[in-house]
Coordinates of C-alpha atoms and ligand atoms in Angstrom, one line a residue:
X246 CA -1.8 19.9 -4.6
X247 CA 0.2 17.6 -7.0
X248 CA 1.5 20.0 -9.1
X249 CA 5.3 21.5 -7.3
X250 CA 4.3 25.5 -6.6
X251 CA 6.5 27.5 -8.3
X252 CA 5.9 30.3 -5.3
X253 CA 7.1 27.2 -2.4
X254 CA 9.3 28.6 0.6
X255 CA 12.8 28.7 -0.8
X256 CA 14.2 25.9 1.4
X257 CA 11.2 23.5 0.2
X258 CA 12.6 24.4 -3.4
X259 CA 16.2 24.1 -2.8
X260 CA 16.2 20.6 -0.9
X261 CA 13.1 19.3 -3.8
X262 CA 16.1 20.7 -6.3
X263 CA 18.7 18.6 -4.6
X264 CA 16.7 15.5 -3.9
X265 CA 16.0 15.3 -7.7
X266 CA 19.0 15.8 -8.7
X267 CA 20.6 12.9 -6.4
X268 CA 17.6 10.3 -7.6
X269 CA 17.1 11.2 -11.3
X270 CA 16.8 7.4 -12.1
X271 CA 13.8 6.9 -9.8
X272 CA 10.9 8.8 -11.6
X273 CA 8.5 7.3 -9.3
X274 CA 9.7 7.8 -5.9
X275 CA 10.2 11.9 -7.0
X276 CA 6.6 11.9 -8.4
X277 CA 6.1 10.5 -4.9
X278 CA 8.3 13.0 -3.4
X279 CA 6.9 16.1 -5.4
X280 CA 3.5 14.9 -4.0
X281 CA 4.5 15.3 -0.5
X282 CA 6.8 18.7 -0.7
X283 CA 3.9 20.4 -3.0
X284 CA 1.5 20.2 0.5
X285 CA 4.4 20.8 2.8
X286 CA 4.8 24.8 1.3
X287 CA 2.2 26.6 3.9
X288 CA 3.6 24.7 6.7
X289 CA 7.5 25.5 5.8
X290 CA 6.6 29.2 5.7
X291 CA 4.7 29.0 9.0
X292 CA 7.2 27.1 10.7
X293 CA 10.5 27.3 9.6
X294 CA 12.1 25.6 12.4
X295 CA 10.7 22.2 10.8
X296 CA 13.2 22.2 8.3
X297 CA 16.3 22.9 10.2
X298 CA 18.8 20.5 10.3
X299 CA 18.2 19.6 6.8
X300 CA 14.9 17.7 8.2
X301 CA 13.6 17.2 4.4
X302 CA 16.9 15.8 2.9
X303 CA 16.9 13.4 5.3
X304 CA 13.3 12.7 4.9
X305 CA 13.7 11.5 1.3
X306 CA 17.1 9.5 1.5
X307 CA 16.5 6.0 2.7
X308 CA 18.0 5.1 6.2
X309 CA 19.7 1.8 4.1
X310 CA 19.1 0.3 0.9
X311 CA 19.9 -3.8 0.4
X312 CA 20.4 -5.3 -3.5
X313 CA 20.8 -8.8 -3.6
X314 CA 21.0 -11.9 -5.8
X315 CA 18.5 -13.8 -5.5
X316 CA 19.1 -17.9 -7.4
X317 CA 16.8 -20.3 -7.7
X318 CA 16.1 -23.3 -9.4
X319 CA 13.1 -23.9 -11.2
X320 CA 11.2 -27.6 -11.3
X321 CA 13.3 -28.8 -14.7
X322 CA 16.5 -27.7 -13.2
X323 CA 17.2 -24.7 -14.5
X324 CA 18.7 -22.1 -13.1
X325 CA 17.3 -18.4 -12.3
X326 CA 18.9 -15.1 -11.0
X327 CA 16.3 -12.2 -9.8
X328 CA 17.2 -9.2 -7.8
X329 CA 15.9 -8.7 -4.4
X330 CA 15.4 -5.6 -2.3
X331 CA 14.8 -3.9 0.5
X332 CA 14.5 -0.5 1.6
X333 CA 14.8 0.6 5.2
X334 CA 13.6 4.1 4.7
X335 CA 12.4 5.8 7.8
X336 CA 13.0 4.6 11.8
X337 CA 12.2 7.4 13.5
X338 CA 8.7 6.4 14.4
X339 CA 9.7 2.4 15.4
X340 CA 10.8 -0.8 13.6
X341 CA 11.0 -0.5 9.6
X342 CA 7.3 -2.2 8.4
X343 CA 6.2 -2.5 4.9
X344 CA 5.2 -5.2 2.2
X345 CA 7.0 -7.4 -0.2
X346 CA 6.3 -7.2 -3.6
X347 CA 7.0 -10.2 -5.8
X348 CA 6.2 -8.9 -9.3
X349 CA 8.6 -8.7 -12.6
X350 CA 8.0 -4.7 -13.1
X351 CA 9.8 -4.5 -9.2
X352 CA 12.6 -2.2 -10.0
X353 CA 14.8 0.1 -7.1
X354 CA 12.4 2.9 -8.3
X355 CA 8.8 0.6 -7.3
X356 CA 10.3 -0.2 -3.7
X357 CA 11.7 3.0 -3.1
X358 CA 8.5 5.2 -3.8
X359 CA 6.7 2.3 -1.7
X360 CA 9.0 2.7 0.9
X361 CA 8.8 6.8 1.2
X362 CA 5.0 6.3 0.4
X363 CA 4.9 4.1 3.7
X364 CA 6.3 6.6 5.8
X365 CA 3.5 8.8 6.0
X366 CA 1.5 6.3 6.2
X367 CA 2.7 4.1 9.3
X368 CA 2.5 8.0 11.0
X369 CA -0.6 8.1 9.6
X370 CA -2.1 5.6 12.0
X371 CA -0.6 6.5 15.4
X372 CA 1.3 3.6 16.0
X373 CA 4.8 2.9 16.2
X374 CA 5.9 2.2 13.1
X375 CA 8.3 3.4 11.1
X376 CA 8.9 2.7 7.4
X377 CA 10.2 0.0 4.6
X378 CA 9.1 -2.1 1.8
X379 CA 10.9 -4.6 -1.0
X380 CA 10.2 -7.2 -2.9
X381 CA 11.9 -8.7 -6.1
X382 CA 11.3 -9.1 -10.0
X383 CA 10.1 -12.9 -9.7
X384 CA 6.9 -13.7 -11.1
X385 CA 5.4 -16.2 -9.4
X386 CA 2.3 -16.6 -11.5
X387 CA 2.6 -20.0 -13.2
X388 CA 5.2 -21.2 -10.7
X389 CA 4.3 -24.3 -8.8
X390 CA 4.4 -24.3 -5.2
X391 CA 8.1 -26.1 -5.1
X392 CA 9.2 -23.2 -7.2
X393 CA 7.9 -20.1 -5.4
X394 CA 9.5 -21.8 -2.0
X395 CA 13.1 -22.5 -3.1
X396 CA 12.5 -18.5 -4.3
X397 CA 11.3 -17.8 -0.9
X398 CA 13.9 -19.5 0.8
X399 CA 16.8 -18.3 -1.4
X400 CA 15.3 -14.4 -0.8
X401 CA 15.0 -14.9 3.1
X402 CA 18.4 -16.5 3.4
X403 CA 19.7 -13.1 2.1
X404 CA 17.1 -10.4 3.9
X405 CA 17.4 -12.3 7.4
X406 CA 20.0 -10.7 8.9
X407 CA 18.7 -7.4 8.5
X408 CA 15.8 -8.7 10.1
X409 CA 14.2 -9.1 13.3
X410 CA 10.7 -8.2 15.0
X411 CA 12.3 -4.9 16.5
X412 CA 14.2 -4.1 13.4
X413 CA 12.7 -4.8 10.2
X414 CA 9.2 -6.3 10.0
X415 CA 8.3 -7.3 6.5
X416 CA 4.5 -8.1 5.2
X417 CA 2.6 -9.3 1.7
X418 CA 2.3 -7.1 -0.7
X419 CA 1.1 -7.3 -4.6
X420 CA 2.8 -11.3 -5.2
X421 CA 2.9 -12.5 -1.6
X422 CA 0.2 -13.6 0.4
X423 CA -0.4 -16.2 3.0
X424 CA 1.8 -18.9 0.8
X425 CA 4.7 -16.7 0.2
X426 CA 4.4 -15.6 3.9
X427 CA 5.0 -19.0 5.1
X428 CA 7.8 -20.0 3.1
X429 CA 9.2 -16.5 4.1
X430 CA 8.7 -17.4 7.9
X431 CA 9.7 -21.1 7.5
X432 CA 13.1 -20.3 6.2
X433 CA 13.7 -17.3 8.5
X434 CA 13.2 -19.6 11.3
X435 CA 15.2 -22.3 10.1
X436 CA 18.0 -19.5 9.9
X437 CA 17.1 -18.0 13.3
X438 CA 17.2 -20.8 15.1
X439 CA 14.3 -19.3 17.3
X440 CA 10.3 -19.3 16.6
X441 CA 10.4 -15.1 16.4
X442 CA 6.4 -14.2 15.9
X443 CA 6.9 -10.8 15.1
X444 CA 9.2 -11.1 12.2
X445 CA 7.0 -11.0 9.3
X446 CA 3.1 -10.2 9.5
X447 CA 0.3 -11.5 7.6
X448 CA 0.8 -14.7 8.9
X449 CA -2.3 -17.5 8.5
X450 CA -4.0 -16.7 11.9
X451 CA -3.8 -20.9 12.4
X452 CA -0.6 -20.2 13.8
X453 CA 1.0 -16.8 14.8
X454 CA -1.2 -14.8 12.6
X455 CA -4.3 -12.0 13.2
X456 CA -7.8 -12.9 12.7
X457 CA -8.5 -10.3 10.0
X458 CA -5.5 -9.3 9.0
X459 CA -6.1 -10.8 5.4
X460 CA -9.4 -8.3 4.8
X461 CA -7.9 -5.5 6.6
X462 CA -6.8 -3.5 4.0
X463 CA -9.7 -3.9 1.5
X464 CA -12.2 -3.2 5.1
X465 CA -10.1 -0.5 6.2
X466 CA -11.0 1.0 2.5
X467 CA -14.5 1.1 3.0
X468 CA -14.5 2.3 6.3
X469 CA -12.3 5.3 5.1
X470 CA -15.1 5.5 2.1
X471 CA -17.5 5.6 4.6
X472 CA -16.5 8.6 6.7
X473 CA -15.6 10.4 3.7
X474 CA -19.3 10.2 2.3
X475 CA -20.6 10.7 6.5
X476 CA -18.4 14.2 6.0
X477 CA -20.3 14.9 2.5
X478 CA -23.6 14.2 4.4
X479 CA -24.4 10.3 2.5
X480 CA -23.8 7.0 2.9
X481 CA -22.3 3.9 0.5
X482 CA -25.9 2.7 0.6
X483 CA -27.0 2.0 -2.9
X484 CA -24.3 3.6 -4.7
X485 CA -22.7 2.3 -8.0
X486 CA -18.8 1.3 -7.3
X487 CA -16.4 0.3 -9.3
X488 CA -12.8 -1.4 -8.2
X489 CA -9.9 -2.0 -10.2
X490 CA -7.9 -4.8 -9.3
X491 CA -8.9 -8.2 -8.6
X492 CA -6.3 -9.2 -5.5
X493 CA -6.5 -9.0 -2.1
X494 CA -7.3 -5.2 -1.8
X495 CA -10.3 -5.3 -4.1
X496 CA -12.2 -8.7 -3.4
X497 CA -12.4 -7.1 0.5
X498 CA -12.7 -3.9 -0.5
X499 CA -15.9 -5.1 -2.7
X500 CA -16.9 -7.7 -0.1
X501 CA -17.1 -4.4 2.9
X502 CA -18.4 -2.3 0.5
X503 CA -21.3 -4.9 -0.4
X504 CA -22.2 -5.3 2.9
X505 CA -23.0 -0.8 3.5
X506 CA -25.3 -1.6 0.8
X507 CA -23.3 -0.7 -2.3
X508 CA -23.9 -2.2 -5.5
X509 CA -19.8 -3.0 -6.7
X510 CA -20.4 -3.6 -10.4
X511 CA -16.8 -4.1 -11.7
X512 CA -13.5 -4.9 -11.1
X513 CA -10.5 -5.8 -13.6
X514 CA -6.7 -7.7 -13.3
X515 CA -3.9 -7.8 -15.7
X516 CA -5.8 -9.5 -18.2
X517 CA -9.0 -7.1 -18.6
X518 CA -12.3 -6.3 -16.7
X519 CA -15.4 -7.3 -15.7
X520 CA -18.7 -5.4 -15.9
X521 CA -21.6 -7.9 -13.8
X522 CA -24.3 -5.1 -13.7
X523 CA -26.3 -7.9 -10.9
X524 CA -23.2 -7.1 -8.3
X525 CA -20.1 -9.0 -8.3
X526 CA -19.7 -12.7 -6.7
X527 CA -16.5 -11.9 -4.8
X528 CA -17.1 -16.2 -4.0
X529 CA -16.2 -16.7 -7.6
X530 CA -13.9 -14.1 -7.5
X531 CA -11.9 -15.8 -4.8
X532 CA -12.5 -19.5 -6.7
X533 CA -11.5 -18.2 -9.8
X534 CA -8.1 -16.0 -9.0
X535 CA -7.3 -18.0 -6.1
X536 CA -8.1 -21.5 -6.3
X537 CA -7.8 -21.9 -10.2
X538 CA -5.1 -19.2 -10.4
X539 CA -7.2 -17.7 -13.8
X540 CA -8.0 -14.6 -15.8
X541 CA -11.2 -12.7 -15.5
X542 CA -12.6 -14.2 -18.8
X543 CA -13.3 -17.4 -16.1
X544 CA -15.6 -15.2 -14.1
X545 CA -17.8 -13.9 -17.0
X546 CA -17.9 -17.4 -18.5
X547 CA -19.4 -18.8 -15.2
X548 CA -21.7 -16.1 -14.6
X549 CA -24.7 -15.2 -16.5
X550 CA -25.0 -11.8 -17.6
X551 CA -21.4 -10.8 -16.4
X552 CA -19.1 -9.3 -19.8
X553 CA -15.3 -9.5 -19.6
X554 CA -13.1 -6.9 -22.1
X555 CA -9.8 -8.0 -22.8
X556 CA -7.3 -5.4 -21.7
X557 CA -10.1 -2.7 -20.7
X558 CA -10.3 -1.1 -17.4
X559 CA -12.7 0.0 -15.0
X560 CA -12.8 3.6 -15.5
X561 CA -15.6 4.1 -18.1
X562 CA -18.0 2.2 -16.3
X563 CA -20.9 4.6 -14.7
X564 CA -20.4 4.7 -11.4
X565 CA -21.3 6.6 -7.7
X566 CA -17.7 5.8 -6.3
X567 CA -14.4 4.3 -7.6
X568 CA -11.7 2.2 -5.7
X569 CA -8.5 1.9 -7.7
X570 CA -6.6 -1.0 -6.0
X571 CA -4.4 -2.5 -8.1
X572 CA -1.0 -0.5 -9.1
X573 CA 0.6 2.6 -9.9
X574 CA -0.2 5.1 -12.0
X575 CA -3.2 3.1 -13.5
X576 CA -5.7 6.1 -13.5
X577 CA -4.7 8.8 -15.7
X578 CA -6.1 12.5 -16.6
X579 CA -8.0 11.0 -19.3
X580 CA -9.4 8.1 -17.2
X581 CA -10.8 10.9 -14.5
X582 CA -12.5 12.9 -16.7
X583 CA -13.9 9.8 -17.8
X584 CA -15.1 9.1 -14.4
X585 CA -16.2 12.7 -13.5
X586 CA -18.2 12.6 -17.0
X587 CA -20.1 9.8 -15.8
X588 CA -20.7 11.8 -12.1
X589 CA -18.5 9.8 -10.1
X590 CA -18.3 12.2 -6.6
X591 CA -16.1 10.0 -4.8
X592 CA -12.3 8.3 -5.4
X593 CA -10.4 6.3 -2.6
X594 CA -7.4 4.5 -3.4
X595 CA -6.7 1.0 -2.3
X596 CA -3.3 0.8 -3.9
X597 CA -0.3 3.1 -3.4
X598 CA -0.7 6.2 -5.7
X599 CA -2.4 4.1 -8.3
X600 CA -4.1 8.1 -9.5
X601 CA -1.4 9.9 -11.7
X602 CA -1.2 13.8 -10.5
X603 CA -3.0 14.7 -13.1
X604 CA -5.7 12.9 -12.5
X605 CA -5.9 13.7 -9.0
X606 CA -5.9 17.5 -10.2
X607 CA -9.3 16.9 -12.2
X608 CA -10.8 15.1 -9.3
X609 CA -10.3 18.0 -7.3
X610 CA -11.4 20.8 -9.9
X611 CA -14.2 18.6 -10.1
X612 CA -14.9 18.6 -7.1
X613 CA -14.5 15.2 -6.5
X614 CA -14.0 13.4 -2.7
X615 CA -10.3 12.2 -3.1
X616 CA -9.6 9.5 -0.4
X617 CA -5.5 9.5 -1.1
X618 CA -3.5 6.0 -0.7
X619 CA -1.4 6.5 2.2
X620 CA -4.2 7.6 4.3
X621 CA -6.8 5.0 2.8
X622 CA -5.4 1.7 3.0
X623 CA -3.6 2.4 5.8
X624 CA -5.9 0.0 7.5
X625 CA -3.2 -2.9 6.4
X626 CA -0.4 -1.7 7.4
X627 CA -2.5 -0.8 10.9
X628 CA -3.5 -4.0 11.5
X629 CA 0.0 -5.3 10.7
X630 CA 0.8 -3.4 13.9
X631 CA -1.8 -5.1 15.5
X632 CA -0.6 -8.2 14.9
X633 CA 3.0 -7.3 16.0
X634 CA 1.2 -6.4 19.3
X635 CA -0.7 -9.7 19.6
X636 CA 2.8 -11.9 19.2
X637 CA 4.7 -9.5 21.8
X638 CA 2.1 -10.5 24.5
X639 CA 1.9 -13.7 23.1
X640 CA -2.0 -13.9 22.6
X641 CA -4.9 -14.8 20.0
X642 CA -6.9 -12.1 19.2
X643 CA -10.6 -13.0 17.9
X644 CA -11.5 -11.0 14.8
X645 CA -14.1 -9.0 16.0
X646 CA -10.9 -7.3 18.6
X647 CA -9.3 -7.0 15.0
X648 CA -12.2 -5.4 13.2
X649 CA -12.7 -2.8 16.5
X650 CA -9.1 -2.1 16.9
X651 CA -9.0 -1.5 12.5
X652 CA -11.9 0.9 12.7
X653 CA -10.3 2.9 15.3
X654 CA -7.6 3.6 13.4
X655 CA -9.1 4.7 10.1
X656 CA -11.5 6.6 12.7
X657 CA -8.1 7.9 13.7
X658 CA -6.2 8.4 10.0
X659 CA -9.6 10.3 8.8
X660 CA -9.7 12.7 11.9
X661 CA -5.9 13.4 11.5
X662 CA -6.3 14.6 7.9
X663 CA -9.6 16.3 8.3
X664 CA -7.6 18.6 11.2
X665 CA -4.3 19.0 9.4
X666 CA -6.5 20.0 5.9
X667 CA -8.5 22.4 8.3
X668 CA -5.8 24.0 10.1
X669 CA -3.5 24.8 7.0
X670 CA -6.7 26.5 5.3
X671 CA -7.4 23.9 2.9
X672 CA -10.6 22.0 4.3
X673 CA -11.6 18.7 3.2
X674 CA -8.5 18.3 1.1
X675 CA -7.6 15.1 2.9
X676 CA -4.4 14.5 0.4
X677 CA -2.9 18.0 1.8
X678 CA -4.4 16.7 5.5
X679 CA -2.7 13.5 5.1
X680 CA 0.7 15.0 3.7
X681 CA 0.9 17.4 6.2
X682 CA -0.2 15.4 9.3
X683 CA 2.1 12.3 8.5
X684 CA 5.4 14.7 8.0
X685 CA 4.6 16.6 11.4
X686 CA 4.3 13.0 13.4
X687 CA 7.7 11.6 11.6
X688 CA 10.1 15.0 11.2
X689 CA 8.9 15.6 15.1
X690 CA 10.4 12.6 16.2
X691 CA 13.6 13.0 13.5
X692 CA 14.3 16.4 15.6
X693 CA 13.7 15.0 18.9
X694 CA 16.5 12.3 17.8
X695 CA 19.0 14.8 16.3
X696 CA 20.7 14.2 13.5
X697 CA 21.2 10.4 12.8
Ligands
NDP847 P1 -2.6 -8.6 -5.4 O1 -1.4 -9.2 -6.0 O2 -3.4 -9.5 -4.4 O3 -3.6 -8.1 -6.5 C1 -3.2 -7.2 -7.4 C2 -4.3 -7.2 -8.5 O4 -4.2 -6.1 -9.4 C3 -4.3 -8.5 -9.3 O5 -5.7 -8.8 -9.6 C4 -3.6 -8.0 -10.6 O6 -4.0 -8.8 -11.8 C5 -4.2 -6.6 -10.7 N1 -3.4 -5.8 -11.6 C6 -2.0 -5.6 -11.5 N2 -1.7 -4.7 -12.5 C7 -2.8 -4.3 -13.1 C8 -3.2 -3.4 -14.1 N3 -2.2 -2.7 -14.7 N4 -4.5 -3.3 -14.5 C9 -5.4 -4.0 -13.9 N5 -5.2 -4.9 -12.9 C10 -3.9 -5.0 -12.5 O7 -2.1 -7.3 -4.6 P2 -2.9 -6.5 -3.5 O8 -4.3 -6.5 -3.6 O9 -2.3 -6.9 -2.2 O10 -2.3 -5.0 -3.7 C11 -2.9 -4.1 -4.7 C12 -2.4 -2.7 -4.4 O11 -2.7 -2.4 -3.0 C13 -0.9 -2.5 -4.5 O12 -0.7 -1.1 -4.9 C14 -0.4 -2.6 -3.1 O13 0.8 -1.9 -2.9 C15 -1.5 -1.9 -2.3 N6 -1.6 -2.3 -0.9 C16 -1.8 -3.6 -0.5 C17 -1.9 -3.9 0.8 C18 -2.1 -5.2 1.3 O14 -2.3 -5.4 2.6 N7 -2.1 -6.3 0.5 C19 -1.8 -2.8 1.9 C20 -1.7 -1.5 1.3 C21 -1.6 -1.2 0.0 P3 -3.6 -10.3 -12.0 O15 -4.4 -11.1 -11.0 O16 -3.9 -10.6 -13.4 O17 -2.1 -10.3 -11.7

């Protein structure tokens, strides 16, 4: 349920009440927020005692918030100031994990939401994770490689005190991949004075890294699709899928998808969108985004019978099943009905709550299988923990261990929200499942550890 009940429990209302009115600059983290508390209302009234203590409050503050100045100086000298962040949101549940984001739109609002969102996810999958995510407003598209290190450096010379591979793990995120990664663990090192594997994840497997990590998130997308149609009696087999997005997220996501037998027939960036009715090459894909650093125009030029459509997305292109994995709030209402028009009868999301409520309220009128973020792509953030496991016992895992060990755990996210949707009377609604299921694993362990 997305939009807030107007009937909720009265201490669901007052702390909501209270929680908006202490973060009215951060529209996105409260639509995140509102998201959560709508589900939370049948199991308030059931169980009040989940609340004492002012269990929700606490739930949406952060644990610590760190602004910092990030300078840097560009390849012709000059000078630039960007704004770093990081939010430690939840530790109940183990170290803060979550991504960086390296993207101009990063505001306090874009890392907070990402950092409540991660909560219920990291409970999501089981293990012992608890909750963060930052990033900064540098764009690193057109930067050479000098200039996106001395960022890197300067950024980790600020974050790595509040560091450390049982404190604060940081990942990639939209902007930081494998490069940024390096620089990230390079400098933190340096600083450290101590090789400390654990500290970041998403590491290049040639040294400290996971076999599989990379794909993990776009796999772990499939494999979520997949159960979703198994619980709908079908399969991915010869369906028509679109993805939004053209990052790390969608080229795996298509690539998995591809390989159940789906026919993935378009995919955008920031630039517009593809529509190759033959299947998309995620080969060129990866040449054209990753080793020429290009727009999407690229792809339909080197591919016969492939159309690009400057600043058009994904959404009105017929399709079985869509995967939006590229941002926030990039499928609207309008966009939905669009899809649901054109028969679309499933929707899992690859990014973090790239559906805006009211889209996610015509998928389910519709009738529409709604695979929600936190639960979905969990399979990063998983396999992040993985990794984190594989540096404390100082091994190398192969990637098939990876690729077992992730489809365990979306085996494990899907069950969890399929119960929790079940059991508060709202079967197959595996946003309410997932909702439900990550607050009892996280405000559990916040009561068994009083009030801190
Ligand atoms: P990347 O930076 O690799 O890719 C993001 C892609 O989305 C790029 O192709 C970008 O275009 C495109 N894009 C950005 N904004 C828009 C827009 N408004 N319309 C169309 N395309 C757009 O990021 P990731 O793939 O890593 O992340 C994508 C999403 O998945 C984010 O929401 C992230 O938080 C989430 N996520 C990522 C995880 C991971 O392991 N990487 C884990 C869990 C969630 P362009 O190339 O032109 O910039």
């Amino acid at each position: 349920m997305t939009t807030f009940p107007a009937d909720a429990p009265a201490p669901l209302r007052e702390a909501r009440e209270r929680i908006h009115a202490r973060n009215a600059g951060l529209p996105t983290f409260l639509q995140a927020v509102d998201e959560v508390f709508a589900d939370l209302a049948p199991l308030v009234a059931q169980q009040p005692d989940l609340v004492a203590h002012a269990l929700l409050d606490r739930l949406a503050e952060p644990e610590r918030v760190l602004t910092f100045r990030v300078p840097w100086t560009d390849d012709a000298g000059r000078v630039h100031v960007q704004r770093g962040y990081r939010v430690q949101f939840n530790g109940a549940l183990g170290p803060y994990k979550g991504g960086l984001r390296f993207h101009p739109s990063v505001t306090l609002d874009t890392v907070t939401f990402l950092a409540f969102e991660q909560t219920f996810k990291n409970a999501l999958t089981g293990l012992p994770l608890g909750s963060g995510k930052g990033g900064a407003d540098f764009d690193p598209k057109g930067r050479s490689d000098a200039e996106v290190m001395r960022f890197a450096q300067s950024f980790m010379t600020e974050l790595h005190r509040h560091l450390g591979d049982d404190v604060d793990v940081p990942a990639g995120d939209v902007g930081v991949g494998a490069r940024e990664i390096g620089y990230l663990f390079g400098q933190y090192k340096r600083l450290a004075g101590r090789f400390e594997a654990g500290v970041l994840t998403g590491k290049p497997p040639a040294w400290a890294g996971l076999a599989g990590r990379a794909s993990a998130t776009g796999y772990g997308l499939a494999y979520f699709a997949e159960r979703m149609m198994d619980a709908r009696g079908g399969t991915l087999e010869g369906r028509t899928c679109v993805v939004s997005g053209a990052g790390n997220v969608a080229r795996y996501a298509a690539r998995k998808l591809a390989a159940f037998g789906a026919h993935v027939v378009a995919c955008s960036d920031s630039t517009g969108r593809v529509h190759d009715p033959a299947g998309l090459d995620v080969d060129l894909l990866d040449a054209v985004k990753d080793e020429r650093r290009e727009g999407l125009a690229a792809y339909a030029d080197a591919r016969p019978g492939a159309t690009f459509t400057a600043d058009a997305t994904v959404w009105d292109v017929p399709c079985d099943a869509a995967f939006p994995c590229a941002t926030e709030n990039e499928l609207d209402a309008g966009d939905a009905k669009a899809l649901i028009a054109h028969g679309v009868t499933l929707v899992a999301e690859g990014a973090n709550m790239p559906c805006t409520p009211g889209a996610v309220d015509a998928f389910r009128e519709a009738g529409v299988a709604y695979g929600p973020g936190k639960a979905a792509n969990a399979g990063g953030v998983a396999t992040s923990g993985l990794e984190m496991r594989q540096n404390a016992r100082f091994e190398t895992w192969t990637e098939d261990r990876t690729d077992e060990g992730l489809r365990d755990v979306m085996a494990h996210v899907h069950a969890a929200c399929t119960e929790a949707a079940r059991r508060i009377g709202r079967p197959g609604d595996l946003a309410a499942g997932a909702n439900v299921a990550g607050f009892e694993r996280v405000a559990g362990a916040m009561h068994d550890q009083g009030v801190v």
